[in-house]
Amino acid sequence: SGASPEEAPLHRLGTDQWSKAKKKAAQQARDTAAELLNLYAQRAARVGTKMAFDDTSYHRFALQFPFEETEDQGTAIERVIVDLRSERPMDRVVCGDVGFGKTEVALRAAFVAVQAGYQVAILVPTTLLADQHFRTFADRFADWPVRVELLSRFRSASGTATAMQGLADGTVDIVIGTHKLLQNDARFKRLGLVIVDEEHRFGVKDKERLKRLRAEVDVLTLTATPIPRTLAMSLEGIRDFSVIATAPQRRLAIKTFVTPWSRGIVREASLRELKRGGQIYYLHNDVATIHSMTQRLAELVPEARIVVGHGQLPERELE
């Protein structure tokens, strides 16, 4: 799996190579299953953090949401708050398409946890997403006595040290970060809630650390594309599951066209988006030829301001 058929290892007949490989795979599957059962047994036996908060303050915070809640969104928020208020540790997956309002569920959960006197860690897979979430949270909590910090490779060493110190002494209420949050030097004074955005994009070691966290604190997972194991565990009742399937008002469906590359189509699609006042993300598959493609686009759509970003750029330039 994951390799081309030509590279698949062939086992010689008359040897026990194949039976050993099967036995090893079965053993690993059993080990994983036993580990998960043990983890969720620990959670079931443990008394969770029962979060008490002021209803009046919560309603004031909810009214700051600039949009109208959809029915599914409202249901997901209610269930998360019931979970936080109960003594059973929360492990809920909220599944919904991009733009369907999962972030608002996270904001409300974070507010409840901070009001109850706990710290919140929001774990995201990329520096860009960390930056976006940090702006959203900082903006939403601007009128409240809540300190929000960012931990990512874009932060300076002194900024990172300050944020880490704040987590340890309890002066930081909400921290948004990439896998830096899972490192051993990230110590919390009173961590109560972990929010994970797009869990499937974290590596194996990060997931191991997340598993350990799950045994200790309330966990809320947000995803647009749940991995099969997460979905299976949710359907089997090991993890709780909420779906936000209702699109917000005036949100148009995404249209996808698969077509051969054509100058006319690229120009027409780009101009439509520019006239709408929107932005265009042109995805190119090769760093070596990305600048020549940029030149072609500049000639094709001279109305657009174009910048190039890729993983080999220096960090500051990419930022």
mmCIF file of N, CA, C and O in Angstrom, residues 18 101 150 161 182 265 305 308 314:
data_model
loop_
_atom_site.group_PDB
_atom_site.id
_atom_site.type_symbol
_atom_site.label_atom_id
_atom_site.label_comp_id
_atom_site.label_asym_id
_atom_site.label_seq_id
_atom_site.Cartn_x
_atom_site.Cartn_y
_atom_site.Cartn_z
ATOM 1 N N TRP A 18 6.325 -14.476 4.314
ATOM 2 C CA TRP A 18 4.972 -13.923 4.193
ATOM 3 C C TRP A 18 4.166 -14.108 5.484
ATOM 4 O O TRP A 18 3.504 -13.188 5.953
ATOM 5 N N GLY A 101 -18.853 27.058 9.846
ATOM 6 C CA GLY A 101 -18.945 27.603 11.200
ATOM 7 C C GLY A 101 -18.367 26.753 12.314
ATOM 8 O O GLY A 101 -18.808 26.844 13.464
ATOM 9 N N LEU A 150 0.270 33.218 20.470
ATOM 10 C CA LEU A 150 0.541 32.401 19.285
ATOM 11 C C LEU A 150 1.898 31.720 19.423
ATOM 12 O O LEU A 150 2.868 32.345 19.849
ATOM 13 N N ALA A 161 9.496 32.431 24.029
ATOM 14 C CA ALA A 161 9.864 32.244 25.441
ATOM 15 C C ALA A 161 8.837 32.901 26.359
ATOM 16 O O ALA A 161 8.439 32.326 27.386
ATOM 17 N N LEU A 182 3.049 20.515 21.277
ATOM 18 C CA LEU A 182 3.134 19.128 21.730
ATOM 19 C C LEU A 182 4.529 18.765 22.240
ATOM 20 O O LEU A 182 4.760 17.648 22.667
ATOM 21 N N ILE A 265 -9.803 29.768 -20.574
ATOM 22 C CA ILE A 265 -10.510 29.397 -19.337
ATOM 23 C C ILE A 265 -9.854 30.061 -18.127
ATOM 24 O O ILE A 265 -10.528 30.602 -17.254
ATOM 25 N N ARG A 305 -2.555 41.363 -9.341
ATOM 26 C CA ARG A 305 -1.275 41.470 -8.627
ATOM 27 C C ARG A 305 -0.920 40.065 -8.168
ATOM 28 O O ARG A 305 -1.689 39.451 -7.434
ATOM 29 N N VAL A 308 4.326 34.936 -5.332
ATOM 30 C CA VAL A 308 4.665 33.515 -5.338
ATOM 31 C C VAL A 308 4.991 33.073 -3.910
ATOM 32 O O VAL A 308 5.721 33.755 -3.198
ATOM 33 N N PRO A 314 12.602 31.467 2.038
ATOM 34 C CA PRO A 314 12.988 31.790 3.423
ATOM 35 C C PRO A 314 11.736 32.154 4.232
ATOM 36 O O PRO A 314 10.788 32.735 3.688
#
